Amino acid sequence: MDAHSTEAEFDPAGEQVEPAIPVLRPRLPSAEQLLPYLRRIDATRVYTSWGPLALELEERLCGRFSLPLGGVASAGSGTSALTAAILTAAGRAAGRRRLAIVPALTFVATAAAAESCGCTLRIADVDSETWQLDPERVAARADLDEVAIVIPVAPFGRPVPQAAWLEFRQQTGIPVVIDGAATFEIATGQGGILGKLPVAMSFHATKAFATGEGGCVASTETGMVKQIGQALNFGFSGSRDSATPSLNGKLSEYHAAVGLAELDEWNAKQEATVRVLGLYRESFNRLGLTDRLVCGPEVGSIYVLFQATTQLEAKNVAASLAENRVSHRLWYGGGLQTHTQFAGCQSDLLPVTEELAPRLLGLPFALDLDERAVERIGAAVAHGVGRR
Ligand SMILES: *Cc1c(COP(=O)(O)O)cnc(C)c1O
């Protein structure tokens, strides 16, 4: 059923209610759009391991990202892309240098990738303005001689500055890999988010550019990208000899087919995105809540964030959304440290994340969200803000 279908729904008392609005309703290429690519797979009988479709996808992505050919390695997920980038930049953690510095405000995949490379996590707080690790603060840490890798995260797709982190790497000699999972849109623009440091992206169904499951690593350093491709394929390069730390993190031809069809549709997808975000801006402007709306192009387009001023206000807005059958999500929960697996990790004091994470309410996004739905969402938010 449609996100905002006119089909009647009823509550337990038999009263007709507005249909629920899900927080995210992705739309990937249709069967018809995929068919020409699937027929190519039938013809070549190549199903994975950098077949023609994966290579074409990498080439077209290099064009989109304004990178030299060889600047993109496709991967089976954002997490495998990040893992291979860590293995290539820092190897498997060993000896005295075992720590991975990760920000608390991120999706758990950042921490899971670092752990799978043998790292011990050290969870650090983010900056209250940028919502990400601050390179100068990390450079001033007392434990740098134990640090194997630093993984700055682009929160909600907000870009991580390459220049400042390159300087950090030069000063400290510590490798840096950027978790830019949701930065596809910013990487295709003029933002300058790509450069020498490897950026791992996710093509998960919940991201703006999606292949179902998938991802890539992008960098101007094509030699390093090649090594990352090797780490994604059992450490093989030109022979069956496993020569580097590795995993199986390859993108299959079927997922590459989705990526190619998604690229064919990308301009239309962006137009639809601009329309929906325009509706949000108009609605929040009328409600006098413009300055609380954080959405594209500042962040990745699926993140339509309402920034509550206090945790009480966030609670009130969440309650009002629920009463109006509008779903929302704290995309990063309360931060890494609140998850069972990471609660016991060594962590700095996290005042910014603890205060900020519960205030960033993810509102619904879908390419076909209509004006009526956005009005309903805006009204529910305003009602929550008005409560005391
Ligand atoms: C989506 C996401 C990932 C994980 O990507 P997958 O493709 O799901 O493995 C990693 N980090 C961040 C910040 C993300 O948003």
Short mmCIF file of C-alpha atoms and ligand atoms in Angstrom, two decimals:
data_model
loop_
_atom_site.label_atom_id
_atom_site.label_comp_id
_atom_site.label_asym_id
_atom_site.label_seq_id
_atom_site.Cartn_x
_atom_site.Cartn_y
_atom_site.Cartn_z
CA MET A 1 0.00 0.00 0.00
CA ASP A 2 1.12 3.55 -0.69
CA ALA A 3 2.78 5.68 2.03
CA HIS A 4 -0.13 8.09 1.87
CA SER A 5 -2.78 6.08 0.10
CA THR A 6 -6.35 7.20 0.39
CA GLU A 7 -7.45 3.72 1.43
CA ALA A 8 -9.34 3.95 4.72
CA GLU A 9 -7.77 2.65 7.94
CA PHE A 10 -9.57 2.18 11.24
CA ASP A 11 -8.50 2.24 14.88
CA PRO A 12 -9.54 -0.54 17.32
CA ALA A 13 -12.75 1.35 18.15
CA GLY A 14 -13.74 1.34 14.49
CA GLU A 15 -13.04 5.05 13.97
CA GLN A 16 -11.45 5.98 10.67
CA VAL A 17 -7.88 7.28 11.12
CA GLU A 18 -5.27 8.85 8.87
CA PRO A 19 -2.95 6.24 7.33
CA ALA A 20 0.40 5.90 9.11
CA ILE A 21 3.39 7.65 7.51
CA PRO A 22 6.50 5.45 7.63
CA VAL A 23 9.82 7.13 8.43
CA LEU A 24 11.41 6.00 5.18
CA ARG A 25 9.98 4.39 2.11
CA PRO A 26 12.85 3.82 -0.34
CA ARG A 27 12.27 3.34 -4.04
CA LEU A 28 14.90 1.51 -6.04
CA PRO A 29 14.81 0.80 -9.79
CA SER A 30 11.84 -1.22 -11.06
CA ALA A 31 11.98 -4.67 -12.65
CA GLU A 32 11.58 -3.03 -16.09
CA GLN A 33 14.53 -0.72 -15.48
CA LEU A 34 16.68 -3.65 -14.33
CA LEU A 35 15.82 -6.00 -17.17
CA PRO A 36 18.37 -4.80 -19.79
CA TYR A 37 21.15 -5.18 -17.23
CA LEU A 38 19.93 -8.59 -16.06
CA ARG A 39 19.92 -9.77 -19.69
CA ARG A 40 23.58 -8.77 -19.94
CA ILE A 41 24.30 -10.99 -16.93
CA ASP A 42 22.42 -13.88 -18.62
CA ALA A 43 24.54 -13.39 -21.75
CA THR A 44 27.97 -13.17 -20.07
CA ARG A 45 27.29 -15.71 -17.28
CA VAL A 46 29.56 -13.62 -15.07
CA TYR A 47 27.96 -13.14 -11.67
CA THR A 48 30.55 -11.48 -9.44
CA SER A 49 34.27 -10.69 -8.92
CA TRP A 50 34.40 -7.43 -10.88
CA GLY A 51 32.40 -8.54 -13.88
CA PRO A 52 31.51 -6.07 -16.63
CA LEU A 53 28.62 -4.47 -14.73
CA ALA A 54 30.61 -3.78 -11.56
CA LEU A 55 33.45 -2.32 -13.66
CA GLU A 56 31.01 -0.12 -15.58
CA LEU A 57 29.46 1.04 -12.31
CA GLU A 58 32.88 1.95 -10.89
CA GLU A 59 33.73 3.84 -14.08
CA ARG A 60 30.46 5.78 -14.09
CA LEU A 61 30.87 6.59 -10.38
CA CYS A 62 34.37 7.97 -11.04
CA GLY A 63 32.72 10.31 -13.56
CA ARG A 64 30.04 11.37 -11.10
CA PHE A 65 32.64 11.98 -8.37
CA SER A 66 35.09 13.75 -10.75
CA LEU A 67 37.75 11.18 -9.83
CA PRO A 68 40.40 9.68 -12.12
CA LEU A 69 39.59 6.18 -13.45
CA GLY A 70 40.46 3.68 -10.72
CA GLY A 71 39.31 6.09 -8.00
CA VAL A 72 36.38 3.89 -6.94
CA ALA A 73 36.35 0.32 -5.60
CA SER A 74 32.86 -1.19 -5.42
CA ALA A 75 31.96 -3.22 -2.33
CA GLY A 76 29.21 -5.52 -1.09
CA SER A 77 28.20 -3.09 1.66
CA GLY A 78 29.28 0.14 3.27
CA THR A 79 30.60 -1.88 6.20
CA SER A 80 32.80 -4.09 4.00
CA ALA A 81 34.03 -0.98 2.16
CA LEU A 82 35.02 0.59 5.48
CA THR A 83 36.58 -2.63 6.76
CA ALA A 84 38.73 -3.05 3.64
CA ALA A 85 39.79 0.61 3.83
CA ILE A 86 40.88 0.14 7.48
CA LEU A 87 42.75 -3.10 6.69
CA THR A 88 44.57 -1.33 3.84
CA ALA A 89 45.40 1.84 5.78
CA ALA A 90 46.37 0.24 9.10
CA GLY A 91 46.48 -3.56 8.68
CA ARG A 92 45.05 -5.79 11.39
CA ALA A 93 45.56 -4.24 14.81
CA ALA A 94 48.63 -5.69 16.52
CA GLY A 95 51.22 -4.84 19.16
CA ARG A 96 50.93 -1.62 21.08
CA ARG A 97 48.86 0.26 18.50
CA ARG A 98 45.40 -1.23 18.76
CA LEU A 99 43.03 1.64 19.36
CA ALA A 100 40.47 2.86 16.86
CA ILE A 101 39.17 6.34 17.66
CA VAL A 102 35.50 6.47 16.64
CA PRO A 103 32.89 9.14 17.34
CA ALA A 104 29.96 8.28 19.59
CA LEU A 105 27.49 9.89 17.19
CA THR A 106 27.37 7.35 14.37
CA PHE A 107 25.65 4.22 13.14
CA VAL A 108 27.01 1.04 14.76
CA ALA A 109 28.64 -0.08 11.49
CA THR A 110 31.61 2.25 12.13
CA ALA A 111 32.42 0.43 15.36
CA ALA A 112 31.64 -3.03 13.98
CA ALA A 113 34.06 -2.49 11.08
CA ALA A 114 36.87 -1.35 13.41
CA GLU A 115 36.31 -4.32 15.75
CA SER A 116 36.41 -6.77 12.85
CA CYS A 117 39.92 -5.44 12.05
CA GLY A 118 41.04 -6.39 15.56
CA CYS A 119 40.92 -2.87 16.93
CA THR A 120 39.98 -1.92 20.47
CA LEU A 121 37.45 0.86 20.34
CA ARG A 122 37.89 4.17 22.02
CA ILE A 123 34.71 6.18 21.72
CA ALA A 124 35.25 9.94 21.49
CA ASP A 125 32.80 12.81 21.71
CA VAL A 126 31.82 14.99 18.74
CA ASP A 127 31.94 18.74 18.29
CA SER A 128 28.63 20.45 19.08
CA GLU A 129 28.65 22.46 15.82
CA THR A 130 29.94 19.96 13.27
CA TRP A 131 28.53 16.85 15.02
CA GLN A 132 31.80 15.06 14.17
CA LEU A 133 35.28 14.38 15.56
CA ASP A 134 37.39 17.52 15.82
CA PRO A 135 40.86 16.90 14.29
CA GLU A 136 42.57 19.35 16.64
CA ARG A 137 41.07 17.70 19.72
CA VAL A 138 42.04 14.25 18.49
CA ALA A 139 45.60 15.50 17.78
CA ALA A 140 45.86 16.65 21.41
CA ARG A 141 44.95 13.23 22.90
CA ALA A 142 47.35 11.69 25.41
CA ASP A 143 46.93 8.15 24.03
CA LEU A 144 48.04 8.76 20.42
CA ASP A 145 50.94 6.30 20.70
CA GLU A 146 48.35 3.52 21.12
CA VAL A 147 46.15 4.60 18.22
CA ALA A 148 46.07 2.41 15.10
CA ILE A 149 43.42 4.32 13.16
CA VAL A 150 41.07 7.30 13.40
CA ILE A 151 37.68 7.00 11.71
CA PRO A 152 35.94 10.37 11.37
CA VAL A 153 32.27 9.96 10.42
CA ALA A 154 30.21 12.24 8.18
CA PRO A 155 27.10 12.41 10.41
CA PHE A 156 23.90 12.18 8.35
CA GLY A 157 26.11 12.82 5.32
CA ARG A 158 27.54 16.14 6.54
CA PRO A 159 30.97 16.29 4.88
CA VAL A 160 34.22 15.58 6.73
CA PRO A 161 36.99 18.07 5.77
CA GLN A 162 39.83 16.23 4.00
CA ALA A 163 42.41 19.01 4.48
CA ALA A 164 42.29 19.08 8.29
CA TRP A 165 42.47 15.29 8.56
CA LEU A 166 45.32 15.07 6.03
CA GLU A 167 47.21 17.50 8.21
CA PHE A 168 46.42 15.31 11.23
CA ARG A 169 47.80 12.26 9.40
CA GLN A 170 50.93 14.13 8.38
CA GLN A 171 51.55 15.44 11.90
CA THR A 172 50.90 12.19 13.76
CA GLY A 173 51.60 9.48 11.18
CA ILE A 174 48.30 7.86 12.19
CA PRO A 175 46.13 6.54 9.32
CA VAL A 176 42.70 8.10 8.80
CA VAL A 177 39.75 6.48 7.01
CA ILE A 178 36.51 8.43 6.58
CA ASP A 179 33.13 6.80 7.13
CA GLY A 180 31.21 8.83 4.56
CA ALA A 181 28.42 6.27 4.29
CA ALA A 182 25.73 8.83 3.45
CA THR A 183 27.83 11.31 1.46
CA PHE A 184 26.98 10.17 -2.09
CA GLU A 185 25.07 13.36 -2.91
CA ILE A 186 27.70 15.66 -1.46
CA ALA A 187 30.46 13.69 -3.23
CA THR A 188 28.72 14.23 -6.58
CA GLY A 189 28.56 17.99 -5.98
CA GLN A 190 31.23 20.63 -5.65
CA GLY A 191 31.78 20.06 -1.93
CA GLY A 192 35.35 18.81 -2.24
CA ILE A 193 34.64 15.95 0.15
CA LEU A 194 36.77 13.48 -1.81
CA GLY A 195 40.56 13.56 -1.88
CA LYS A 196 43.58 11.56 -0.78
CA LEU A 197 41.94 10.05 2.30
CA PRO A 198 39.71 7.08 1.50
CA VAL A 199 35.97 7.69 1.92
CA ALA A 200 33.74 4.63 2.42
CA MET A 201 30.14 5.00 1.20
CA SER A 202 27.06 2.84 1.63
CA PHE A 203 24.55 1.95 -1.08
CA HIS A 204 22.18 0.32 1.42
CA ALA A 205 18.49 0.61 0.54
CA THR A 206 18.08 3.34 3.16
CA LYS A 207 20.69 5.58 1.55
CA ALA A 208 19.92 8.14 -1.19
CA PHE A 209 21.83 6.22 -3.88
CA ALA A 210 20.99 2.57 -3.33
CA THR A 211 21.71 -0.88 -4.73
CA GLY A 212 19.88 -2.81 -1.99
CA GLU A 213 23.13 -3.79 -0.31
CA GLY A 214 26.35 -2.28 -1.61
CA GLY A 215 28.95 0.39 -1.19
CA CYS A 216 32.28 1.71 -2.39
CA VAL A 217 35.51 3.36 -1.38
CA ALA A 218 36.47 6.53 -3.24
CA SER A 219 39.76 8.42 -3.32
CA THR A 220 42.06 10.30 -5.67
CA GLU A 221 44.82 7.82 -4.72
CA THR A 222 44.15 5.13 -7.32
CA GLY A 223 46.99 2.87 -6.13
CA MET A 224 45.46 2.72 -2.67
CA VAL A 225 41.98 2.12 -4.12
CA LYS A 226 43.42 -0.88 -6.00
CA GLN A 227 44.82 -2.27 -2.73
CA ILE A 228 41.43 -1.78 -1.09
CA GLY A 229 39.91 -3.79 -3.95
CA GLN A 230 42.45 -6.51 -3.18
CA ALA A 231 41.45 -6.48 0.51
CA LEU A 232 37.81 -6.84 -0.58
CA ASN A 233 38.72 -9.98 -2.55
CA PHE A 234 40.64 -12.30 -0.18
CA GLY A 235 43.89 -10.40 -0.74
CA PHE A 236 44.09 -11.63 -4.34
CA SER A 237 45.62 -9.42 -7.01
CA GLY A 238 46.20 -10.97 -10.40
CA SER A 239 46.81 -14.43 -8.90
CA ARG A 240 45.23 -16.81 -6.38
CA ASP A 241 47.78 -15.87 -3.73
CA SER A 242 46.25 -14.20 -0.67
CA ALA A 243 48.82 -11.49 0.01
CA THR A 244 47.13 -9.00 2.34
CA PRO A 245 44.68 -8.93 5.27
CA SER A 246 41.30 -9.38 3.62
CA LEU A 247 37.64 -10.33 3.56
CA ASN A 248 35.06 -11.18 0.93
CA GLY A 249 33.43 -7.81 0.40
CA LYS A 250 32.72 -7.81 -3.32
CA LEU A 251 29.69 -6.32 -5.08
CA SER A 252 27.82 -8.96 -7.13
CA GLU A 253 26.82 -8.29 -10.74
CA TYR A 254 23.17 -8.31 -9.66
CA HIS A 255 23.76 -5.47 -7.23
CA ALA A 256 25.87 -3.66 -9.82
CA ALA A 257 22.86 -3.94 -12.18
CA VAL A 258 20.74 -2.11 -9.62
CA GLY A 259 23.47 0.53 -9.29
CA LEU A 260 23.61 1.13 -13.05
CA ALA A 261 19.81 1.43 -13.30
CA GLU A 262 19.88 3.72 -10.25
CA LEU A 263 22.43 5.96 -12.02
CA ASP A 264 20.16 6.05 -15.10
CA GLU A 265 17.40 7.34 -12.80
CA TRP A 266 19.56 9.55 -10.62
CA ASN A 267 18.61 12.94 -12.10
CA ALA A 268 14.88 12.16 -11.79
CA LYS A 269 15.46 10.96 -8.22
CA GLN A 270 17.19 14.21 -7.37
CA GLU A 271 14.35 16.27 -8.86
CA ALA A 272 11.84 14.37 -6.75
CA THR A 273 14.04 14.93 -3.69
CA VAL A 274 14.20 18.68 -4.31
CA ARG A 275 10.38 18.75 -4.55
CA VAL A 276 9.86 16.92 -1.23
CA LEU A 277 12.45 19.02 0.62
CA GLY A 278 10.80 22.13 -0.82
CA LEU A 279 7.49 21.02 0.69
CA TYR A 280 9.19 20.53 4.05
CA ARG A 281 10.82 23.97 3.93
CA GLU A 282 7.55 25.68 3.00
CA SER A 283 5.63 23.90 5.73
CA PHE A 284 8.21 24.58 8.46
CA ASN A 285 8.57 28.16 7.29
CA ARG A 286 4.82 28.75 7.72
CA LEU A 287 5.03 27.21 11.19
CA GLY A 288 7.95 29.43 12.17
CA LEU A 289 10.20 26.37 12.65
CA THR A 290 12.59 26.86 9.70
CA ASP A 291 15.67 27.16 11.90
CA ARG A 292 14.96 23.74 13.46
CA LEU A 293 14.78 21.85 10.18
CA VAL A 294 18.05 20.26 9.06
CA CYS A 295 17.75 18.72 5.59
CA GLY A 296 19.45 18.40 2.20
CA PRO A 297 21.67 19.63 0.67
CA GLU A 298 23.32 20.26 4.07
CA VAL A 299 22.82 16.57 4.94
CA GLY A 300 21.99 13.48 2.87
CA SER A 301 18.47 13.79 1.48
CA ILE A 302 16.88 10.90 3.37
CA TYR A 303 17.70 12.69 6.63
CA VAL A 304 14.99 15.23 7.34
CA LEU A 305 15.93 16.15 10.89
CA PHE A 306 13.97 18.13 13.42
CA GLN A 307 16.45 19.59 15.90
CA ALA A 308 14.66 19.96 19.22
CA THR A 309 16.04 22.60 21.59
CA THR A 310 15.75 20.40 24.68
CA GLN A 311 15.29 16.71 25.41
CA LEU A 312 11.87 17.51 26.89
CA GLU A 313 10.83 19.16 23.65
CA ALA A 314 12.14 16.13 21.71
CA LYS A 315 9.97 13.88 23.89
CA ASN A 316 6.92 16.06 23.36
CA VAL A 317 7.42 16.15 19.60
CA ALA A 318 7.97 12.37 19.51
CA ALA A 319 4.72 11.86 21.43
CA SER A 320 2.80 14.19 19.14
CA LEU A 321 4.19 12.43 16.04
CA ALA A 322 3.12 9.06 17.47
CA GLU A 323 -0.39 10.32 18.23
CA ASN A 324 -0.67 11.49 14.63
CA ARG A 325 0.59 8.17 13.23
CA VAL A 326 3.77 9.77 11.90
CA SER A 327 6.86 7.59 12.38
CA HIS A 328 10.22 9.05 13.31
CA ARG A 329 13.65 7.61 14.06
CA LEU A 330 16.73 8.55 16.05
CA TRP A 331 19.01 7.35 13.24
CA TYR A 332 22.02 6.86 15.56
CA GLY A 333 19.98 6.02 18.67
CA GLY A 334 21.51 7.63 21.74
CA GLY A 335 25.05 7.08 20.40
CA LEU A 336 27.41 4.08 20.15
CA GLN A 337 27.89 3.86 23.91
CA THR A 338 24.21 3.04 24.46
CA HIS A 339 24.40 -0.24 22.51
CA THR A 340 24.90 -3.48 24.41
CA GLN A 341 27.96 -4.47 22.35
CA PHE A 342 29.73 -1.13 22.84
CA ALA A 343 28.56 -0.10 26.32
CA GLY A 344 31.63 -1.70 27.92
CA CYS A 345 34.11 -0.03 25.56
CA GLN A 346 36.63 2.51 26.73
CA SER A 347 35.11 5.85 26.12
CA ASP A 348 35.86 9.51 26.78
CA LEU A 349 33.25 11.61 28.55
CA LEU A 350 30.52 12.17 25.96
CA PRO A 351 28.57 15.25 27.06
CA VAL A 352 27.89 16.54 23.54
CA THR A 353 26.66 13.25 22.09
CA GLU A 354 24.56 12.44 25.14
CA GLU A 355 22.87 15.80 24.94
CA LEU A 356 22.61 16.03 21.14
CA ALA A 357 21.69 12.53 19.91
CA PRO A 358 18.22 12.40 21.52
CA ARG A 359 17.37 15.84 20.07
CA LEU A 360 17.88 14.93 16.39
CA LEU A 361 14.54 13.44 15.34
CA GLY A 362 14.52 11.87 11.88
CA LEU A 363 11.23 12.75 10.13
CA PRO A 364 9.66 10.80 7.24
CA PHE A 365 11.16 10.84 3.78
CA ALA A 366 9.97 9.28 0.53
CA LEU A 367 10.39 10.49 -3.05
CA ASP A 368 6.59 10.50 -3.43
CA LEU A 369 5.69 12.16 -0.14
CA ASP A 370 2.86 14.57 -0.98
CA GLU A 371 1.90 17.99 0.29
CA ARG A 372 -0.86 16.68 2.54
CA ALA A 373 1.50 14.24 4.26
CA VAL A 374 4.15 16.92 4.82
CA GLU A 375 1.49 19.27 6.24
CA ARG A 376 0.43 16.53 8.65
CA ILE A 377 4.02 15.98 9.74
CA GLY A 378 4.61 19.73 10.20
CA ALA A 379 1.40 20.13 12.20
CA ALA A 380 2.33 17.20 14.47
CA VAL A 381 5.79 18.69 15.11
CA ALA A 382 4.34 22.14 15.82
CA HIS A 383 1.81 20.63 18.21
CA GLY A 384 4.62 18.89 20.09
CA VAL A 385 6.70 22.07 20.25
CA GLY A 386 3.69 23.98 21.63
CA ARG A 387 3.35 21.62 24.63
CA ARG A 388 4.84 22.53 27.94
C1 LIG B 1 24.60 3.25 6.50
C2 LIG B 1 25.81 3.49 7.32
C3 LIG B 1 26.85 2.54 7.40
C4 LIG B 1 26.71 1.11 6.94
O1 LIG B 1 26.53 0.86 5.63
P1 LIG B 1 26.00 -0.58 5.18
O2 LIG B 1 25.95 -0.43 3.69
O3 LIG B 1 24.65 -0.77 5.79
O4 LIG B 1 26.98 -1.59 5.62
C5 LIG B 1 28.01 2.89 8.07
N1 LIG B 1 28.16 4.08 8.66
C6 LIG B 1 27.18 5.01 8.64
C7 LIG B 1 27.42 6.34 9.28
C8 LIG B 1 25.97 4.74 7.98
O5 LIG B 1 25.01 5.66 7.97
#
